[in-house]
JSON list of C-alpha atoms in Angstrom, two decimals:
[
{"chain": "A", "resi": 1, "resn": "UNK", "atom": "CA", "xyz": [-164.03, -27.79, 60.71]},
{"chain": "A", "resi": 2, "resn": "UNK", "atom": "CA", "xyz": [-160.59, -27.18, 59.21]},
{"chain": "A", "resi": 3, "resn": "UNK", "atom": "CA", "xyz": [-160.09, -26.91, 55.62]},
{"chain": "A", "resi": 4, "resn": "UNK", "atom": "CA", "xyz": [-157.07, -27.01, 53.34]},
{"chain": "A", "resi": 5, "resn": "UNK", "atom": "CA", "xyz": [-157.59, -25.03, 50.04]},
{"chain": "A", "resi": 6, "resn": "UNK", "atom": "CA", "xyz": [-155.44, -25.72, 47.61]},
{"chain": "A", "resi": 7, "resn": "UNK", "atom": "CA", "xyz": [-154.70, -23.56, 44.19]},
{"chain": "A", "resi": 8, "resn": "UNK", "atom": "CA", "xyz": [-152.27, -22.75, 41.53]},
{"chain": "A", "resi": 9, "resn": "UNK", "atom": "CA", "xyz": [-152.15, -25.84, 39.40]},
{"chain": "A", "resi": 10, "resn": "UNK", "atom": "CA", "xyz": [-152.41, -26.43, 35.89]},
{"chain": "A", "resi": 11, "resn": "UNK", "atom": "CA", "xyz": [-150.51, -27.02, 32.54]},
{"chain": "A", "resi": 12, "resn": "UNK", "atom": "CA", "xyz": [-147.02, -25.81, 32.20]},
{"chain": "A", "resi": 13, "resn": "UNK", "atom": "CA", "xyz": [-144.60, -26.73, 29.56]},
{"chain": "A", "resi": 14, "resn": "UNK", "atom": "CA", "xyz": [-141.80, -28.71, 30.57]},
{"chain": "A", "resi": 15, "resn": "UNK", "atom": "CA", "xyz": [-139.30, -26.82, 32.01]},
{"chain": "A", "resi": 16, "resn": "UNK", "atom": "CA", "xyz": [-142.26, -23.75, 33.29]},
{"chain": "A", "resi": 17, "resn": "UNK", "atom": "CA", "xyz": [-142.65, -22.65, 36.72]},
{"chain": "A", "resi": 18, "resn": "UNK", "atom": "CA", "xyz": [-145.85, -23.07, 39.13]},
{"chain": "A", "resi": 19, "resn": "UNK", "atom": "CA", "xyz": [-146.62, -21.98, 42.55]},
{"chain": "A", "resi": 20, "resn": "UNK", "atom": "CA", "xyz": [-149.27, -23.37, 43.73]},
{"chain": "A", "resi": 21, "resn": "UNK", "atom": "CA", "xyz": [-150.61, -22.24, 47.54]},
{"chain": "A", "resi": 22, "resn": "UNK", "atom": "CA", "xyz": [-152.72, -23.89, 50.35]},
{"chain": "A", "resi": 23, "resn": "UNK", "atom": "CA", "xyz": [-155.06, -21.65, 52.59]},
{"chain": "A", "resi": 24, "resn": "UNK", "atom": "CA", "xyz": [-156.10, -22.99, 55.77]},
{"chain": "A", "resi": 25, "resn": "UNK", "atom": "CA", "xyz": [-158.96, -22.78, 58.03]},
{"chain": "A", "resi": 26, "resn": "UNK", "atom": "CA", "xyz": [-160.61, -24.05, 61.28]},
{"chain": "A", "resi": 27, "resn": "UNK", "atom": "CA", "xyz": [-157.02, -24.10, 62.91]},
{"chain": "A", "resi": 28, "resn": "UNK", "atom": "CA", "xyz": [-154.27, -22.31, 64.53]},
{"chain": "A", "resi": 29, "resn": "UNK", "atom": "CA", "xyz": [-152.18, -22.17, 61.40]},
{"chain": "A", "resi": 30, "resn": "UNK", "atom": "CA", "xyz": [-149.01, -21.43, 63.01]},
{"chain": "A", "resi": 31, "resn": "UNK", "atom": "CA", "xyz": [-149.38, -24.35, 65.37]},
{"chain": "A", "resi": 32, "resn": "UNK", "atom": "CA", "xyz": [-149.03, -26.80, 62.56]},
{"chain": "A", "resi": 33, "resn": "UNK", "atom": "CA", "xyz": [-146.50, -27.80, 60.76]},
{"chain": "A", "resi": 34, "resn": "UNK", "atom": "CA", "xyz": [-147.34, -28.21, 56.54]},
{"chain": "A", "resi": 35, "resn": "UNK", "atom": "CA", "xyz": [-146.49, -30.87, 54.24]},
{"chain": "A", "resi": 36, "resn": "UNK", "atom": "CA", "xyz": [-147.02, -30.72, 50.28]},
{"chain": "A", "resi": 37, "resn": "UNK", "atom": "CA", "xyz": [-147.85, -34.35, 48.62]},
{"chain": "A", "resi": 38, "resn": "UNK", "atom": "CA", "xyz": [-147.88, -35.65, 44.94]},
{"chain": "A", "resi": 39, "resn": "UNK", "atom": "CA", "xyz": [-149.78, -38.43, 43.76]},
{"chain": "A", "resi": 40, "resn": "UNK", "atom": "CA", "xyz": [-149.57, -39.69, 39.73]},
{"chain": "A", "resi": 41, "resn": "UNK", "atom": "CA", "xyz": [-151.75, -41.74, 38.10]},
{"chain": "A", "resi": 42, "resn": "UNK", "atom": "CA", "xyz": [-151.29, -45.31, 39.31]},
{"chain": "A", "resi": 43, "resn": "UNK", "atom": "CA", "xyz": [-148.82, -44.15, 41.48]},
{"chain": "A", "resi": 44, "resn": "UNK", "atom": "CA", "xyz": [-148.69, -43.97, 45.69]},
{"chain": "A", "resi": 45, "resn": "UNK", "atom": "CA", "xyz": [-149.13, -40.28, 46.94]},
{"chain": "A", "resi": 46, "resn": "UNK", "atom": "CA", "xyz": [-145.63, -39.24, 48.11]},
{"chain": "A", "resi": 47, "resn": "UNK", "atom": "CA", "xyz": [-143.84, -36.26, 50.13]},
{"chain": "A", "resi": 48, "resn": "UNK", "atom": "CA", "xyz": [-142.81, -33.38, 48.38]},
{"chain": "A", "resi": 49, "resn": "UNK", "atom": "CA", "xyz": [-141.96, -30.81, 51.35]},
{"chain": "A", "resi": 50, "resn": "UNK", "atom": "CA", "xyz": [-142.08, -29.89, 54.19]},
{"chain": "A", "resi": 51, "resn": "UNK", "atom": "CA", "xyz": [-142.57, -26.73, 56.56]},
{"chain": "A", "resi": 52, "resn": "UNK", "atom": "CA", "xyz": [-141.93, -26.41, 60.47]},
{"chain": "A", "resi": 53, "resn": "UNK", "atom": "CA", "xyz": [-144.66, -24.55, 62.22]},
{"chain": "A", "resi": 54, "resn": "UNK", "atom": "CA", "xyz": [-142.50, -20.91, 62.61]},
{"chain": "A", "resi": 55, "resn": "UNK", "atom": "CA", "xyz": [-141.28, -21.85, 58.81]},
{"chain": "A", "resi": 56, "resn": "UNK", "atom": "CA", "xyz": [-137.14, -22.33, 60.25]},
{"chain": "A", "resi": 57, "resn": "UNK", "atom": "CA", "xyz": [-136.94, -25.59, 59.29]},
{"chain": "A", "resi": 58, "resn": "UNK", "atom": "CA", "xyz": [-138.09, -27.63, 55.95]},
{"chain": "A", "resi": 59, "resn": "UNK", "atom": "CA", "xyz": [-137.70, -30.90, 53.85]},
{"chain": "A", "resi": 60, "resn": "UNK", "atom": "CA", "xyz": [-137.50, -32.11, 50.50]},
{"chain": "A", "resi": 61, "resn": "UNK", "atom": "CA", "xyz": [-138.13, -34.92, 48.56]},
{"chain": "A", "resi": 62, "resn": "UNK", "atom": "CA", "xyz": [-134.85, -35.85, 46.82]},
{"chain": "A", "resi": 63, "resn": "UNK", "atom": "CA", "xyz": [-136.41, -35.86, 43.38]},
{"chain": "A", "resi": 64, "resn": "UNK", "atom": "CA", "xyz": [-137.38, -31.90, 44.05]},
{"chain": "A", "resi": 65, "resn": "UNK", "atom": "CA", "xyz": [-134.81, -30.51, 45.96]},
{"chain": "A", "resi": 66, "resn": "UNK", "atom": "CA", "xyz": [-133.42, -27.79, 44.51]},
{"chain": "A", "resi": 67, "resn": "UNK", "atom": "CA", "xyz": [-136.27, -26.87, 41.87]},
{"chain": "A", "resi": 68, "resn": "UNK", "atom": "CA", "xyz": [-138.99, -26.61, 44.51]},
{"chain": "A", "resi": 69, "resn": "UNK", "atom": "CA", "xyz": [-138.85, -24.33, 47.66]},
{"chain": "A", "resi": 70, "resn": "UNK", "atom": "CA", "xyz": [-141.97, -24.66, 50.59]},
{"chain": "A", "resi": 71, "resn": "UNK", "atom": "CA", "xyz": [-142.68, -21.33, 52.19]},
{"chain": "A", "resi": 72, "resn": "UNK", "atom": "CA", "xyz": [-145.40, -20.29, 54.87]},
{"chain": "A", "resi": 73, "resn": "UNK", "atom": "CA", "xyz": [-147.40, -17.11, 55.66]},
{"chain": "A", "resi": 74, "resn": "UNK", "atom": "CA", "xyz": [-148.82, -17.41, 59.08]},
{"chain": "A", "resi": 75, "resn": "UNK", "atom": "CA", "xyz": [-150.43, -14.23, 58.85]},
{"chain": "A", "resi": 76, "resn": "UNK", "atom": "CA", "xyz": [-152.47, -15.36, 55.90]},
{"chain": "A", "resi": 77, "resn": "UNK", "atom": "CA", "xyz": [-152.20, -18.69, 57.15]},
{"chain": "A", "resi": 78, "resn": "UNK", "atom": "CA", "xyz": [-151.17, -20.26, 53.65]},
{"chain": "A", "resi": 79, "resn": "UNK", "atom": "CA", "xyz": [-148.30, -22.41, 53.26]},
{"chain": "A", "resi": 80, "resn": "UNK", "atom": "CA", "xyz": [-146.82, -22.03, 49.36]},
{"chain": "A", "resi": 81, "resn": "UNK", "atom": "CA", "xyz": [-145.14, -24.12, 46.92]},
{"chain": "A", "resi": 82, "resn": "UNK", "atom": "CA", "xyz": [-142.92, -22.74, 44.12]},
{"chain": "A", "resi": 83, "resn": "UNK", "atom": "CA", "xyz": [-141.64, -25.51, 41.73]},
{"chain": "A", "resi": 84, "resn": "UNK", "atom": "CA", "xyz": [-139.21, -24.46, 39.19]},
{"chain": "A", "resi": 85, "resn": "UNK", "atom": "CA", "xyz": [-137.52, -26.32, 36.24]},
{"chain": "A", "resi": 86, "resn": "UNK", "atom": "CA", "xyz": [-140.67, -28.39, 36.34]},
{"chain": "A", "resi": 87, "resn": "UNK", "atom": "CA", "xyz": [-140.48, -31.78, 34.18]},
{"chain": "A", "resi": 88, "resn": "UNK", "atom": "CA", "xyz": [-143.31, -33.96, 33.12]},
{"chain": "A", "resi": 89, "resn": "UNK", "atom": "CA", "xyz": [-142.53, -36.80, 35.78]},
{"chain": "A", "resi": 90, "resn": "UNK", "atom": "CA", "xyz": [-143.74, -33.28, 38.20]},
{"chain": "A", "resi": 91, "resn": "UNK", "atom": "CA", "xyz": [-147.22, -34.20, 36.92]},
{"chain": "A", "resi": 92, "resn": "UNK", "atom": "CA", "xyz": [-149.38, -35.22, 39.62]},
{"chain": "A", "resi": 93, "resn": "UNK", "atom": "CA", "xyz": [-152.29, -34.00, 41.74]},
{"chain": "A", "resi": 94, "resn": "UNK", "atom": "CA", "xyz": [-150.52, -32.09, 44.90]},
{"chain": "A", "resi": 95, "resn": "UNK", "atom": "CA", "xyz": [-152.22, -31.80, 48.02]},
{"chain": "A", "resi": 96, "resn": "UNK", "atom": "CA", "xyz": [-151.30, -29.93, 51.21]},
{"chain": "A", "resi": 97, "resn": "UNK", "atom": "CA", "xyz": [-151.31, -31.45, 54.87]},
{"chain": "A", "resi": 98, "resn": "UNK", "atom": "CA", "xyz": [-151.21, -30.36, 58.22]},
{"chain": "A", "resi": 99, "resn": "UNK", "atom": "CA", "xyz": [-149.70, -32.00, 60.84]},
{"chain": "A", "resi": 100, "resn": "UNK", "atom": "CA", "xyz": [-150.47, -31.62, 64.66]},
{"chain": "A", "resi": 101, "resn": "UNK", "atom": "CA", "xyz": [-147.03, -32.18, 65.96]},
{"chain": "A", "resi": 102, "resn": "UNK", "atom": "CA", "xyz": [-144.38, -29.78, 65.59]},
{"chain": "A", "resi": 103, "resn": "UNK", "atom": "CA", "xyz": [-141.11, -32.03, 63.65]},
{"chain": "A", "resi": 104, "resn": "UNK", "atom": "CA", "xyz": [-141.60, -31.62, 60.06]},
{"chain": "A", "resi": 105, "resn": "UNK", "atom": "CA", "xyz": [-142.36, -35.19, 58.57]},
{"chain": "A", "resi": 106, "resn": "UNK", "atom": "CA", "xyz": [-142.12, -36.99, 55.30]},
{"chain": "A", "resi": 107, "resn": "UNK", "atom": "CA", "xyz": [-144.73, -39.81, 55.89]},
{"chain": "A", "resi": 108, "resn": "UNK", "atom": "CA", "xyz": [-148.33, -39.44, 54.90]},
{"chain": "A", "resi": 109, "resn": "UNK", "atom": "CA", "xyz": [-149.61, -40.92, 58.19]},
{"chain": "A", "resi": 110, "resn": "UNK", "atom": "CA", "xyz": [-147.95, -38.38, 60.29]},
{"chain": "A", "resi": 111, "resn": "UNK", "atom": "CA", "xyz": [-150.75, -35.99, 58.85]},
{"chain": "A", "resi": 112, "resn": "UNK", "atom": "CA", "xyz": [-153.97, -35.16, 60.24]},
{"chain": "A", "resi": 113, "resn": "UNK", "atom": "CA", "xyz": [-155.51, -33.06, 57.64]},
{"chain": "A", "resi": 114, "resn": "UNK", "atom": "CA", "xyz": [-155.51, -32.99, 53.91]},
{"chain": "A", "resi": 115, "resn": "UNK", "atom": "CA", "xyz": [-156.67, -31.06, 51.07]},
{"chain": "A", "resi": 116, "resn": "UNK", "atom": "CA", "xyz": [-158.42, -31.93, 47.73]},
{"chain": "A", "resi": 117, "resn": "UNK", "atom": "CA", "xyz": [-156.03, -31.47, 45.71]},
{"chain": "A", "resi": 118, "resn": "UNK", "atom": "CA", "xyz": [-154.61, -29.63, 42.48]},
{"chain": "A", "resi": 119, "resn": "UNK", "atom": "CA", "xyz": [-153.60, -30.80, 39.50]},
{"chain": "A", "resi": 120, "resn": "UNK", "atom": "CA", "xyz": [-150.05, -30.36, 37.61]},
{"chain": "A", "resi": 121, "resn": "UNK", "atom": "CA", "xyz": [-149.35, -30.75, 34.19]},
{"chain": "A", "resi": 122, "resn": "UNK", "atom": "CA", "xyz": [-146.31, -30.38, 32.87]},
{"chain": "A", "resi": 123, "resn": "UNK", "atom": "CA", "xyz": [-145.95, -30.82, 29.04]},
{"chain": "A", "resi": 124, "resn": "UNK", "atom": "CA", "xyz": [-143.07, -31.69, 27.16]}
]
């Protein structure tokens, strides 16, 4: 069955960097495109990033662009995550989708897989 793994999390200071990663398995990773999601407490889960399937085309949340870059490995088949500059309204469990059809997509019900989940902390 396909799983999405995802890692990195944890408590950064305000300001710290994270990269936090996403193996996959039970698919053809490069057939998928990859989505990274935040939810908060209390809050709706919402899109982060996105990743086309060959990695030539992405997407970004307008409260991360710039501080946050989305990145695949097909040959390791794990899609990445760095977030820079990181701020405390970046805390949030992040999880990592995969999406059957090729466009990258910002809406949660364009995804057909999900992860767990890791958490971010960021501390100010």
């Amino acid at each position: 069955q396909v799983q999405l793994v995802e890692s990195g999390g944890g408590l950064v200071q305000s300001g710290g960097s994270l990269r936090l990663s996403c193996v996959a398995s039970g698919l053809t990773f490069g057939g998928y495109a990859m989505g990274w999601f935040r939810q908060a407490p209390e809050k709706e889960r919402e899109f982060v990033a996105a990743i086309s399937r060959g990695g030539d085309s992405t997407m970004y949340a307008d409260s991360v662009r710039g501080r946050v870059t989305i990145s695949r490995d097909n040959a390791k088949n794990t899609v990445y995550l760095q977030m820079n500059t990181l701020k405390p309204e970046d805390t949030a469990v992040y999880y990592c989708a995969a999406r059957t059809v090729a466009p990258v997509a910002r809406s949660k019900s364009a995804y057909n897989y999900w992860g767990q989940g890791t958490q971010v902390t960021v501390s100010s």
